[in-house]
Amino acid sequence: MKILVVDDEADVQLLFEQRFRREIREGIFSFAFAFSGEEALAYLQQGHYSEVVLILSDINMPGMSGLELLRCIKQEHPNPPPQVMMITAYGDDASYQKAMELGANNFLAKPLDFAALRQMLLPLNEQ
Amino acid sequence: MSAEFQFLPVDESLYSAVVGLLGAGSAGANPGWLPHNVSAAAPDGLLLDSGWKYQAGHNLAWARPEFDDHHWPTITPTHSVYQLPQLANTGWLRLHFRVAPALRQQALALRVYQYAASEIYFNGQLVRRYGKLNGPPAQVQPYWPNGEPIELTLSEQPEQVLAVHYAQWPNFRRFSDFFVPVFFQAHLDGLRQVVDFNQREATYKTSDMLLFGLFLLLSTLHLAFFIYNPAQRANLYFTLYTLAVATSFCCTGFLDEVQRSDVRLGLDILSYVALQTGGVLAVHALYCLFSVRRTAVYYGLWLVNGLSLALLTYGHGLSWYPTVAFMVLVSAEQLRLTVGAMQQTRRAVGIIAVGFAIALVLLVLFGFLARFHQPVLQMELLSVPVHTLLTFPAFLSPVLAISLFLARQFALDSRLLKIKLNQVRLLSEQTLTQQREKQVLLAQQNEMLEQQVQQRTAALQRTLLHLQTTQDQLVQSEKMASLGELTAGIAHEIQNPLNFVNNFADVAVELLLELKEGPVQALPAPDKEYAHELAGELAQTLEKIQTHGHRADAIVRGMLEHSRAGTGQRELTNLNALCDEYLHLAYHGLRAKDPTFSATLTTDFEHNMGVIELVPQDIGRVLLNLFNNAFYAVQMRKQQETKEYRPEVRVKTRRTANTVEVVVRDNGTGIPASVVEKIYQPFFTTKPAGEGTGLGLSLSYDIITKIHRGTLRVDTKEGQYTKFTVSLPVGQSSEVPAEHSIR
C-alpha cells in the first residue's frame, strides 16, 4: 500500500521510516514524502495518482495548505479518490469541520500516536 | 285731610246749634227782616247763616247801622258762589241781630270764612279789612281769614248790625263747590268756643304735620334704600308714593296758614292730586315689589286718577266722592295684588295684608260713624278726637306695613348676603387650602422627581461603571485572547518538535531493544557485557527523555486547553446532572489508576434547580478539576493517616434568587495558608513534578469568573478540609457574549 505523507517538516520522513520500519521492510507499506502541497500535487500528477492509496497531510504548511491540497485532490481528481487523512497540531473545531466538508476521511491530532495510526492503517492494507 | 273734614262736622254742628238755639226763629221761616236773638252761648257757637240782606253797589253809607235795608233782598251767603248766581262782583251784606242783656257783658268774637275780599263793619265801625277790594275784578285779591276771632264791642242797643262790603274774585266760580264750598260765613262765638275751636284746629294740624313728618321720614328712608340698592325699584316708587302723601299732608297742614285764597285753593287741589297720585304710585310700588307685570288695570288707574281729579275740581255737587271712589279702586287693586302675592306664597306678604286690613277696618268704621254716629267722631280720647284716632292709623298702617315689608326684605337680603359672604369666604378658604395642598403636592412631586432623577443618575452611573468595567474586562479579554493565541501558537510550535522528541525517543527505545536482541548477542562476552551495560543506561536515559517529553506534552496540552476555553456555546444545562456525571467520571478515573482507593460520595442537590444557561464543557472541566483535586486530597490524607480516616467528598448545589452555587467539600489535606493566595496562578501546583500542570485551577478560575461572571471561593483548613464554592449568576450570564471571552 502506497502512502503519501505531506508535511513541511523534513524529519517526518525519518520518523515515519523508522516507525514503520518493520512494515516497510516487510513490504506492507511503502511511503512517499512530499514537503509541500505543491510537491504532493506534482508527485500525484507524475503518474503516481493511481499508486497512492492513502494521503496523510499536515494542514499547516507554507504555501498550499493541507486543506487546499485536500480540495484539489477531492475535487480535481475525484475518481478514484484516495483516502485522505488530515493531521494537524490545531485540533480545533473549525479546521475539523472544514476538512470534513472537503471530504477528508479522517482527522488526526499531533503528536501522532503511531501505535493507533498503525491500527488504523493495517485494515486499509487488507482491503 | 282732617282739615278738610272739619268743614262737615263744623257745618253740622253749627247747623244743629242754630236749630237748637233759635228753634222756630230760623231765617227761612220769617219773611222779611227778622234779626237773630242771641240769648245764650251755644256749645259750638252760632253760625250766622240767615237773616242776611244783600245789595250790589259801592256805597259806604250802607255800613251805618241806622241805614234802612228792609227793602233789600235776603240772601244765604253760606252757600257756595255757584249757588249764588245773583251776586254782583261787589256789593253789601247786612245782618241785624239781638243780644240778650246778660250776654252783652261777655266777650263775643266774630269769626269769618270767605272766598272773597271784604270789609267787615260792626255797628258802623270798620273792624277788619280782608284782602283788596278796589279796582277791576281781576285785581281783587281774595283773602282767607281762617276764622280768626274778631272781638266785638256791643252797643248799648239790643240790636246790633253787621255790614259786610265784599268784592268777588271771579275765578272761584270755575271750581267745584267742594273746593269753594261757601261764599261768606260768619260765626258768633263766646270765649270758650273760640278756645275749643283753636284747640281742635291745633289737633288737626298736629296730626297732619305728624303724618307729613312720618311720610317724609319714610320717604327719605326708602330713598336711601333705593340709592344704596337701585336694583329694588319698589323702593323708588315707595319713596315717590310717601313723598306724594307727605306733600298732600303738608299742603293740608299749612292750608289755613295761607291767607291768599287763590294760592290756598291751589294748595288744596294739589293736596288731592298728590294724595291720589300717591295711591297710584303705591300700586306701582306693589307691582315692583311682587314682580307683577303692569297691565291695563294699572294704566286704567292713571286714567281714572285724572278723571276723578277733574271731577273733584270742576264737578259740582259731588262733594269728595270722586276721591273716595278712586281711593276705593286703588285699595281694591292693592288688595288684589297683595292677595295675588299671598297666593304665590311670597314670604311675609301677610305684613302688607295686615296693614291693608287695619286701614280698611278703620276706614269702614270711620265711614260708618260719619254716616250714622257723627257725634262719636267728635268725642275726645285723651284730648284727641276719635276721628283722628281712626284716620291717623288708617293712613299710616298700609304705608308702615309696606315699609316694614321692605325693611324686612332688606334685612333678609343683607342676611342672605352675609350668608353668601360667609360661603364665599369659606369657598375662598377652601380654594386657598386646595392651592396650598396643590403646592405641597407639587413640592412633593418635585421632590419625588428629584429623587427619581437622582436614582436614574445613580443607575446611569452604575451602568456607566458597569460599562467601564465591561470595557476593562473586554480590553482584558482581548489581551487574554491575544495572549491565548500567543500561547496557542507557542504551544503548537513547541508541540511539533516535542512530537519528534517523543516519537524519536520511542523509536530509539525500540531500536535499542532490537540492538540488544540482535547485534549485541553476537558480540564477544566482555564486549557484550559492556554493550549490555551501555544499552541499559541508554534505555534509562531514553526513558527519562520519554517521561519529560510526555510531561512537556501535558503542559502544552494544558496550555492549549487554556487557550481553547470559552469557545463552547451556552446551553440550558441541568447543573445537578452535570455535577453527578463529572463526580462519577472523576471517581472512576481515579479508581482506574488506584483500585484500592475508595471514598464516600455525598451529594445534596437542590430540588428546584431547573436548567441554567452555561457552557457545559467549560463548567464540566471546572467540576472535573475540583473533583480531581478533592479526590487527590483525600487520597493523600488517606496515605498519611490511619485506617480510622474516612475519605469523603461532598457535593452540594443550591439556588438563590440570583445565583446558583456548587459547593465541593473534601476532608482531605487542606491547603496550607501560605499557598492559598497562589492556587489560581497558572503553573502553580502542589503536586509532585509530572503529576500536575498547575493549570487546572487557573483555568477553572478563568472559566468561572471571566466566562460566566461568577465567583470561585475557597475555604480551607490545613489537614482538615477544603471547600470550593462555585457561584454563578442566573439570568445575567449572557451580558458578555462568549466570543469576547478568553479563548
PDB file of N, CA, C and O in Angstrom, chain B residues 353-374:
ATOM      1  N   ALA B 353    -100.702  92.705  53.985  1.00  0.00           N
ATOM      2  CA  ALA B 353    -102.117  92.372  54.066  1.00  0.00           C
ATOM      3  C   ALA B 353    -102.706  92.890  55.372  1.00  0.00           C
ATOM      4  O   ALA B 353    -103.796  93.500  55.389  1.00  0.00           O
ATOM      5  N   VAL B 354    -102.000  92.653  56.455  1.00  0.00           N
ATOM      6  CA  VAL B 354    -102.467  93.127  57.762  1.00  0.00           C
ATOM      7  C   VAL B 354    -102.591  94.639  57.753  1.00  0.00           C
ATOM      8  O   VAL B 354    -103.575  95.210  58.247  1.00  0.00           O
ATOM      9  N   GLY B 355    -101.588  95.319  57.143  1.00  0.00           N
ATOM     10  CA  GLY B 355    -101.628  96.778  57.041  1.00  0.00           C
ATOM     11  C   GLY B 355    -102.887  97.242  56.342  1.00  0.00           C
ATOM     12  O   GLY B 355    -103.603  98.129  56.825  1.00  0.00           O
ATOM     13  N   PHE B 356    -103.160  96.609  55.206  1.00  0.00           N
ATOM     14  CA  PHE B 356    -104.362  96.983  54.447  1.00  0.00           C
ATOM     15  C   PHE B 356    -105.624  96.678  55.231  1.00  0.00           C
ATOM     16  O   PHE B 356    -106.576  97.456  55.224  1.00  0.00           O
ATOM     17  N   ALA B 357    -105.602  95.547  55.872  1.00  0.00           N
ATOM     18  CA  ALA B 357    -106.780  95.134  56.630  1.00  0.00           C
ATOM     19  C   ALA B 357    -107.083  96.144  57.723  1.00  0.00           C
ATOM     20  O   ALA B 357    -108.232  96.578  57.888  1.00  0.00           O
ATOM     21  N   ILE B 358    -106.050  96.552  58.445  1.00  0.00           N
ATOM     22  CA  ILE B 358    -106.248  97.542  59.516  1.00  0.00           C
ATOM     23  C   ILE B 358    -106.829  98.821  58.930  1.00  0.00           C
ATOM     24  O   ILE B 358    -107.819  99.376  59.434  1.00  0.00           O
ATOM     25  N   ALA B 359    -106.185  99.256  57.807  1.00  0.00           N
ATOM     26  CA  ALA B 359    -106.644 100.500  57.180  1.00  0.00           C
ATOM     27  C   ALA B 359    -108.104 100.380  56.766  1.00  0.00           C
ATOM     28  O   ALA B 359    -108.918 101.286  57.014  1.00  0.00           O
ATOM     29  N   LEU B 360    -108.431  99.238  56.173  1.00  0.00           N
ATOM     30  CA  LEU B 360    -109.790  99.027  55.675  1.00  0.00           C
ATOM     31  C   LEU B 360    -110.805  99.057  56.823  1.00  0.00           C
ATOM     32  O   LEU B 360    -111.832  99.745  56.760  1.00  0.00           O
ATOM     33  N   VAL B 361    -110.486  98.315  57.863  1.00  0.00           N
ATOM     34  CA  VAL B 361    -111.399  98.245  59.013  1.00  0.00           C
ATOM     35  C   VAL B 361    -111.614  99.626  59.602  1.00  0.00           C
ATOM     36  O   VAL B 361    -112.749 100.040  59.853  1.00  0.00           O
ATOM     37  N   LEU B 362    -110.500 100.358  59.762  1.00  0.00           N
ATOM     38  CA  LEU B 362    -110.598 101.681  60.364  1.00  0.00           C
ATOM     39  C   LEU B 362    -111.423 102.616  59.480  1.00  0.00           C
ATOM     40  O   LEU B 362    -112.272 103.371  59.964  1.00  0.00           O
ATOM     41  N   LEU B 363    -111.195 102.542  58.162  1.00  0.00           N
ATOM     42  CA  LEU B 363    -111.916 103.440  57.252  1.00  0.00           C
ATOM     43  C   LEU B 363    -113.397 103.090  57.214  1.00  0.00           C
ATOM     44  O   LEU B 363    -114.247 103.987  57.189  1.00  0.00           O
ATOM     45  N   VAL B 364    -113.682 101.796  57.188  1.00  0.00           N
ATOM     46  CA  VAL B 364    -115.091 101.372  57.193  1.00  0.00           C
ATOM     47  C   VAL B 364    -115.772 101.861  58.469  1.00  0.00           C
ATOM     48  O   VAL B 364    -116.877 102.418  58.447  1.00  0.00           O
ATOM     49  N   LEU B 365    -115.063 101.697  59.586  1.00  0.00           N
ATOM     50  CA  LEU B 365    -115.582 102.154  60.871  1.00  0.00           C
ATOM     51  C   LEU B 365    -115.819 103.649  60.838  1.00  0.00           C
ATOM     52  O   LEU B 365    -116.862 104.157  61.278  1.00  0.00           O
ATOM     53  N   PHE B 366    -114.841 104.337  60.252  1.00  0.00           N
ATOM     54  CA  PHE B 366    -114.938 105.795  60.158  1.00  0.00           C
ATOM     55  C   PHE B 366    -116.149 106.191  59.318  1.00  0.00           C
ATOM     56  O   PHE B 366    -116.923 107.056  59.692  1.00  0.00           O
ATOM     57  N   GLY B 367    -116.250 105.537  58.171  1.00  0.00           N
ATOM     58  CA  GLY B 367    -117.374 105.844  57.281  1.00  0.00           C
ATOM     59  C   GLY B 367    -118.711 105.593  57.973  1.00  0.00           C
ATOM     60  O   GLY B 367    -119.633 106.408  57.900  1.00  0.00           O
ATOM     61  N   PHE B 368    -118.766 104.462  58.658  1.00  0.00           N
ATOM     62  CA  PHE B 368    -119.984 104.102  59.376  1.00  0.00           C
ATOM     63  C   PHE B 368    -120.337 105.161  60.406  1.00  0.00           C
ATOM     64  O   PHE B 368    -121.484 105.636  60.484  1.00  0.00           O
ATOM     65  N   LEU B 369    -119.340 105.546  61.192  1.00  0.00           N
ATOM     66  CA  LEU B 369    -119.558 106.545  62.239  1.00  0.00           C
ATOM     67  C   LEU B 369    -119.940 107.881  61.619  1.00  0.00           C
ATOM     68  O   LEU B 369    -120.835 108.569  62.110  1.00  0.00           O
ATOM     69  N   ALA B 370    -119.249 108.268  60.545  1.00  0.00           N
ATOM     70  CA  ALA B 370    -119.507 109.555  59.914  1.00  0.00           C
ATOM     71  C   ALA B 370    -120.942 109.609  59.419  1.00  0.00           C
ATOM     72  O   ALA B 370    -121.586 110.660  59.453  1.00  0.00           O
ATOM     73  N   ARG B 371    -121.415 108.445  58.964  1.00  0.00           N
ATOM     74  CA  ARG B 371    -122.749 108.439  58.371  1.00  0.00           C
ATOM     75  C   ARG B 371    -123.836 108.357  59.444  1.00  0.00           C
ATOM     76  O   ARG B 371    -124.844 109.052  59.376  1.00  0.00           O
ATOM     77  N   PHE B 372    -123.639 107.530  60.446  1.00  0.00           N
ATOM     78  CA  PHE B 372    -124.724 107.247  61.393  1.00  0.00           C
ATOM     79  C   PHE B 372    -124.484 107.752  62.805  1.00  0.00           C
ATOM     80  O   PHE B 372    -125.424 107.923  63.555  1.00  0.00           O
ATOM     81  N   HIS B 373    -123.254 107.897  63.233  1.00  0.00           N
ATOM     82  CA  HIS B 373    -122.999 108.341  64.622  1.00  0.00           C
ATOM     83  C   HIS B 373    -122.005 109.481  64.650  1.00  0.00           C
ATOM     84  O   HIS B 373    -120.940 109.390  65.238  1.00  0.00           O
ATOM     85  N   GLN B 374    -122.337 110.516  63.934  1.00  0.00           N
ATOM     86  CA  GLN B 374    -121.446 111.662  63.785  1.00  0.00           C
ATOM     87  C   GLN B 374    -120.832 112.122  65.104  1.00  0.00           C
ATOM     88  O   GLN B 374    -119.619 112.308  65.184  1.00  0.00           O
TER      89      GLN B 374
END
